[in-house]
Tab-separated table of C-alpha atoms and ligand atoms in Angstrom:
chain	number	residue	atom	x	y	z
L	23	UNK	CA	15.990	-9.030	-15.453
L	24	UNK	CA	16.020	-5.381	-16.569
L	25	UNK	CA	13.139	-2.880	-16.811
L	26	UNK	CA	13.086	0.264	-18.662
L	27	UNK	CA	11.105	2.764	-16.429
L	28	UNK	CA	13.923	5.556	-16.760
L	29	UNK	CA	14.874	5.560	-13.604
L	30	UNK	CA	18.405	4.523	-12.967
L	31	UNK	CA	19.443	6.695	-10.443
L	32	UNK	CA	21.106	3.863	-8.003
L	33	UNK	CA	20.905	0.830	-9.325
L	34	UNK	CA	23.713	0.666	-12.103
L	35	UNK	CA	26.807	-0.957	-10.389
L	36	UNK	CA	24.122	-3.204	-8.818
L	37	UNK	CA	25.321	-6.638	-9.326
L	38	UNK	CA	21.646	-8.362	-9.351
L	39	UNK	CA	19.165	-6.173	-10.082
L	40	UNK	CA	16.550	-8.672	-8.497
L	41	UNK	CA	17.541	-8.976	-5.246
L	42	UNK	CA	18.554	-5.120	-5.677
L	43	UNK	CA	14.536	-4.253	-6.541
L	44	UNK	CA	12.813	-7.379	-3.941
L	45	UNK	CA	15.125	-5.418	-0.986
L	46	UNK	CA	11.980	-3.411	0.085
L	47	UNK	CA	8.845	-5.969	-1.497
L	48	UNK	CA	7.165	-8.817	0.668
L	49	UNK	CA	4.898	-10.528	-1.167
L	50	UNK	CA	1.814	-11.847	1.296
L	51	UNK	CA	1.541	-15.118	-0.334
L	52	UNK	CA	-1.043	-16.219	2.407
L	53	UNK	CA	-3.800	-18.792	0.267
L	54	UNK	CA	-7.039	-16.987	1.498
L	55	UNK	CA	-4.847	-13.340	0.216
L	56	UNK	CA	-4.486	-15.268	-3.017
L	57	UNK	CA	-7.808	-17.028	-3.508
L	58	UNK	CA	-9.225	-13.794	-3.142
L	59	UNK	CA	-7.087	-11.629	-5.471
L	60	UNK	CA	-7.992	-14.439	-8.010
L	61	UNK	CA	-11.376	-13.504	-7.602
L	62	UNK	CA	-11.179	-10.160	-7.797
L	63	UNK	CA	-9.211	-10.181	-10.858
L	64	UNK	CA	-11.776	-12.317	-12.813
L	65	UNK	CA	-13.910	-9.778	-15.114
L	66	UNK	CA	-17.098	-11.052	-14.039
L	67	UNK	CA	-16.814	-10.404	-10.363
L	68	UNK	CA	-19.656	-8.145	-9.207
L	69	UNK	CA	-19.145	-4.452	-8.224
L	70	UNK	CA	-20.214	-5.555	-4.810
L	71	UNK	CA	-18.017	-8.406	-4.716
L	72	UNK	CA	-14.867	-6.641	-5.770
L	73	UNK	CA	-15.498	-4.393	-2.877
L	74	UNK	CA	-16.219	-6.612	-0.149
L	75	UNK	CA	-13.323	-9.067	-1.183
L	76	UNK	CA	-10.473	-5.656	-1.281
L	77	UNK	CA	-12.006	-5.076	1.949
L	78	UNK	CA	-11.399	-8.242	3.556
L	79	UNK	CA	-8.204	-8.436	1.513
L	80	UNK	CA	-6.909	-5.414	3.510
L	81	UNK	CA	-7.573	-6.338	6.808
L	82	UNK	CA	-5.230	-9.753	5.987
L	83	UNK	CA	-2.398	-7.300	4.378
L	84	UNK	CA	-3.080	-5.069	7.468
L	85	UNK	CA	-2.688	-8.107	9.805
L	86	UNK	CA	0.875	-8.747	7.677
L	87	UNK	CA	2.307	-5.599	7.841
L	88	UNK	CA	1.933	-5.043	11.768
L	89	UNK	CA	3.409	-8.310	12.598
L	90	UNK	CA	6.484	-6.491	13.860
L	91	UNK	CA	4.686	-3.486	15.931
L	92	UNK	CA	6.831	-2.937	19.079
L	93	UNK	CA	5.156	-3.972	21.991
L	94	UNK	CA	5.428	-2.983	25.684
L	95	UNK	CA	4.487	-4.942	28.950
L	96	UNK	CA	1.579	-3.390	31.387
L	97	UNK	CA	0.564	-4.613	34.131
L	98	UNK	CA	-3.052	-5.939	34.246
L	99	UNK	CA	-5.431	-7.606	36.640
L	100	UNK	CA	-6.990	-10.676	35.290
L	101	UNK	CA	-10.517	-12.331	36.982
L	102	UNK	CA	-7.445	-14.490	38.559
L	103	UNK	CA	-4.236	-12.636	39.400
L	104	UNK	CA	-1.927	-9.798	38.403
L	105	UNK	CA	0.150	-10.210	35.151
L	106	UNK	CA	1.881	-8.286	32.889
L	107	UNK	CA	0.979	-8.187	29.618
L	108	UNK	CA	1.909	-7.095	26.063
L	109	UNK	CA	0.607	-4.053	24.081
L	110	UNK	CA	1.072	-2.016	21.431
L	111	UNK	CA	3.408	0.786	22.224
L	112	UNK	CA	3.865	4.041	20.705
L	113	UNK	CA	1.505	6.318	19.260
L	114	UNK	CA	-1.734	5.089	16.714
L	115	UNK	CA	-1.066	3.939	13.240
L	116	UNK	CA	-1.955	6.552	10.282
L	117	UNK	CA	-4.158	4.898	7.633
L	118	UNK	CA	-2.953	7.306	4.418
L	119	UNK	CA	-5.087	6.097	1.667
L	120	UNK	CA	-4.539	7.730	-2.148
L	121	UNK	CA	-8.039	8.756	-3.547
L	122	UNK	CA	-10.035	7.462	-4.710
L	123	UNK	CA	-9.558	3.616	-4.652
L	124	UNK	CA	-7.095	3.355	-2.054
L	125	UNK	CA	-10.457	3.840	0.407
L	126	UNK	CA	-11.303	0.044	-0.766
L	127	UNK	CA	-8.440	-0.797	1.768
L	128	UNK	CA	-9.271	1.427	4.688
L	129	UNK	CA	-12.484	-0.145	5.851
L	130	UNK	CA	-10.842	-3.666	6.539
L	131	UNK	CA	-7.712	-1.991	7.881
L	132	UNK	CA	-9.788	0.160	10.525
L	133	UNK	CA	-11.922	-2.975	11.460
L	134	UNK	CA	-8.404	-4.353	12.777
L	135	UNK	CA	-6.901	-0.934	13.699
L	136	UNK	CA	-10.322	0.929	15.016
L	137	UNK	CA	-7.856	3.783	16.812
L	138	UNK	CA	-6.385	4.010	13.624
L	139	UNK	CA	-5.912	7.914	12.588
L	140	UNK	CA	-6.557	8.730	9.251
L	141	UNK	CA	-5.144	10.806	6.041
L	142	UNK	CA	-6.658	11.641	2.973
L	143	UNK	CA	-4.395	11.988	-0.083
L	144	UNK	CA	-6.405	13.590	-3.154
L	145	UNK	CA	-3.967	12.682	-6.353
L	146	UNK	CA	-5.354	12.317	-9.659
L	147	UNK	CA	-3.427	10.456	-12.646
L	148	UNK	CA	-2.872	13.145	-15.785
L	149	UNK	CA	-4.047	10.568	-18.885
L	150	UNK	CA	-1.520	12.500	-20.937
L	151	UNK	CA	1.809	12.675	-18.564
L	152	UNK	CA	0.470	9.490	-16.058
L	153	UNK	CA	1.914	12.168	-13.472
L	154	UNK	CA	0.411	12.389	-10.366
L	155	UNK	CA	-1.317	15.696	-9.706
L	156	UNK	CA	-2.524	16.810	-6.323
L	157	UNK	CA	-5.968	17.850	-4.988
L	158	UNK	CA	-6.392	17.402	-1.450
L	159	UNK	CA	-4.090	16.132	1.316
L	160	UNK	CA	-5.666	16.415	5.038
L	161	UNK	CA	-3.282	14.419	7.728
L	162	UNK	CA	-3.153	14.171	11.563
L	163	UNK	CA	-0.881	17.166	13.056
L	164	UNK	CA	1.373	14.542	14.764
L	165	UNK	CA	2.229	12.396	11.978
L	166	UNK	CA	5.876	12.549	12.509
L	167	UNK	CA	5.111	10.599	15.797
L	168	UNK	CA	2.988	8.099	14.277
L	169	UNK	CA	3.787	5.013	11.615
L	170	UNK	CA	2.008	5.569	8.398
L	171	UNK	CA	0.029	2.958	6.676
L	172	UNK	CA	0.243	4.283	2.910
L	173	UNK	CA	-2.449	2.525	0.681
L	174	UNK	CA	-3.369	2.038	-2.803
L	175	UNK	CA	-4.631	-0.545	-4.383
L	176	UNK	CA	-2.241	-0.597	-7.873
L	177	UNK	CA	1.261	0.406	-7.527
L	178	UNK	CA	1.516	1.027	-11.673
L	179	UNK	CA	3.798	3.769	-12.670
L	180	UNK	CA	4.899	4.535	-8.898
L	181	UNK	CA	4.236	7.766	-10.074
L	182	UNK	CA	1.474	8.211	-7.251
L	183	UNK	CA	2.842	6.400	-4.658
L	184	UNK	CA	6.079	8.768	-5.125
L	185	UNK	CA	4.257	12.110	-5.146
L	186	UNK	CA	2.161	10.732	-1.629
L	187	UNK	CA	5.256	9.739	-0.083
L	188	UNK	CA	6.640	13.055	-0.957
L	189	UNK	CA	3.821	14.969	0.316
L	190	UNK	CA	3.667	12.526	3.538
L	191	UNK	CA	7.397	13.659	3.764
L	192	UNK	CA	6.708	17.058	3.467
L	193	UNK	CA	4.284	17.292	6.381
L	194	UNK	CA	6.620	15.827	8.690
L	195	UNK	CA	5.946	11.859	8.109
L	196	UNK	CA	9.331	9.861	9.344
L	197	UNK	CA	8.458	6.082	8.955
L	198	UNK	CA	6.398	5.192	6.162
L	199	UNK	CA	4.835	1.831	4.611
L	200	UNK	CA	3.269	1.373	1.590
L	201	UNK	CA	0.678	-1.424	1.147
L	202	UNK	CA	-1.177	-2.249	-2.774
L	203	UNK	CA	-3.136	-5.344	-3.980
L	204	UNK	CA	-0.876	-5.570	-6.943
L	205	UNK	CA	2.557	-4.138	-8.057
L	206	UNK	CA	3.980	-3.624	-11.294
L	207	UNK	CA	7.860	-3.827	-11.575
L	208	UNK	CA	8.040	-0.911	-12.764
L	209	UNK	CA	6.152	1.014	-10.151
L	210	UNK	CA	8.284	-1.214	-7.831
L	211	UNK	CA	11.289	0.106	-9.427
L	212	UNK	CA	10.615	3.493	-8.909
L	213	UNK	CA	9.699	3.748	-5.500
L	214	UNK	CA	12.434	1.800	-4.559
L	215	UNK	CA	14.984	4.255	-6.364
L	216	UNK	CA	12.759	8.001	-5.371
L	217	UNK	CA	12.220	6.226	-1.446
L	218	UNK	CA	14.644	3.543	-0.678
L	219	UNK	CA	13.709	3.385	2.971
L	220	UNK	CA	9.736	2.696	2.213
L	221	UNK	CA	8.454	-0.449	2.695
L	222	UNK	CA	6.358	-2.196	-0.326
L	223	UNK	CA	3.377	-4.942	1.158
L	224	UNK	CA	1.902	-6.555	-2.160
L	225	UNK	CA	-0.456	-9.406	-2.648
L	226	UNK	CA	1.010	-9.814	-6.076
L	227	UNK	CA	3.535	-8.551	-8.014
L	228	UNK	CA	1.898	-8.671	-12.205
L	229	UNK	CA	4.028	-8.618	-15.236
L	230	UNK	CA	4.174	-5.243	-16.856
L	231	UNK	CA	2.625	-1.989	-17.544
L	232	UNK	CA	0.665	-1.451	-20.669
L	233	UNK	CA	1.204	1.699	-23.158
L	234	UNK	CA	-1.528	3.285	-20.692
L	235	UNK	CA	0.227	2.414	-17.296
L	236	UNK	CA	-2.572	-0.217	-16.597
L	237	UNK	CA	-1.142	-3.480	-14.845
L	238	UNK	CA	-0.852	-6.728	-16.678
L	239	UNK	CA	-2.889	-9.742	-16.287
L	240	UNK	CA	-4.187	-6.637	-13.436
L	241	UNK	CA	-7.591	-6.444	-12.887
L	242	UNK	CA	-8.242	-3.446	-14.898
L	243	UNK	CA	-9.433	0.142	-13.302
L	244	UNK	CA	-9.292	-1.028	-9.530
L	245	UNK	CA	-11.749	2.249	-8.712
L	246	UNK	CA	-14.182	2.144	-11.960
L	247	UNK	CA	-14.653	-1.756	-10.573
L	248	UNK	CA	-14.946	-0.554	-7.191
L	249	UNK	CA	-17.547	2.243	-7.595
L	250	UNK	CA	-19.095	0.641	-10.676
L	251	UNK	CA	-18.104	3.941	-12.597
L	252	UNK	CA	-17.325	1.860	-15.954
Y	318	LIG	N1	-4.669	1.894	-11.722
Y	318	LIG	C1	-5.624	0.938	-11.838
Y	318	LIG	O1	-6.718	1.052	-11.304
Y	318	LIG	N2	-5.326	-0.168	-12.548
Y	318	LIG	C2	-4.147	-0.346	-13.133
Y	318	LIG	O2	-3.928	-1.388	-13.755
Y	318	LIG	C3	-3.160	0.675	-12.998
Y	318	LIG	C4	-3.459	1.782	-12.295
């Protein structure tokens, strides 16, 4: 399986190009993450719907993507005796979502992570180029200390994801995760060759880009069905 996103920077003397591009992609195949992307995806779901079910849709790829969170023992005092028990160590999780539809994650993911801190990432997609253009980035001070949740719904081109990741870089972010509803190979393929060491949490991974960059089957314009804007 080859695809032709023009990126071939280290994949060439790859032997399988499959197991090459998966390296970095776990697929939440949970049945209640799946019944609800099905949902979603079907054109007559309500604006309302489509919001509340990427909402509850992110708290389950939150809960997935945390499962291996160090944890450290502290001692506690139960109604019934002393014990030590585990927590989560290490400074709060970052929340970065891209704007605008990547916010249709953050709600579920701070209802499991409330001490979450949060980043805004303002990129917009040129219609012409599909490059990502910037408009706004505002992140904790201490990010480099922190793990950061990146989040956005479609991971298309990978042309957004890459441009957050490199501004995430840029102001000192050292571990980073990336977490979408739905991949497209080809986005897939390029974050995998601009940011080997980034993480990709997917409900679904589609079949292909369209002439536009829209994923297909998809679900169409994840923030126009979020916002009701279409
Ligand atoms: N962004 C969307 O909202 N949908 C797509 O299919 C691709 C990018």
């Amino acid at each position: 399986m080859r695809f032709d996103t023009g990126c071939s920077c280290c994949r060439d003397d790859f032997y399988d190009f499959e197991a090459w591009l998966m390296k970095n992609v776990n697929v939440a195949a949970h049945p209640l993450i799946q019944h609800k992307l099905t949902l979603m995806r079907d054109k007559t779901c309500s604006t309302k719907g489509f919001r509340q079910l990427l909402n509850e849709i992110g708290m389950l790829l939150c809960y997935e993507l945390t499962r291996d969170l160090p944890v450290e023992a502290v001692k506690i005092e139960t109604p019934m005796a002393e014990m030590m028990a585990p927590k989560l160590a290490g400074k709060k999780l970052v929340f970065a979502p891209i704007l605008r539809a990547g916010t249709g994650f953050l709600e579920g993911m701070l209802e499991l992570v409330p001490s979450a801190r949060v980043a805004h990432i303002g990129l917009y997609r040129d219609p012409e180029t599909l490059e990502a253009v910037e408009y706004y980035f505002k992140a904790p001070h201490d990010i480099a200390d922190r793990l950061v949740i990146l989040i956005d719904p479609m991971l298309a081109t990978g042309n957004s994801a890459c441009a957050a990741v490199k501004l995430l870089l840029k102001h000192g972010a050292r571990e980073i995760r990336f977490a979408c509803l739905l991949a497209a190979p080809e986005g897939i393929e390029k974050l995998r060759c601009m940011h080997p060491d980034v993480q990709i949490w997917t409900a679904a991974i589609d079949n292909h880009l369209d002439t536009h960059g829209y994923i297909v089957p998809g679900l169409g314009d994840a923030g126009d069905r979020m916002f009701g804007t279409k």
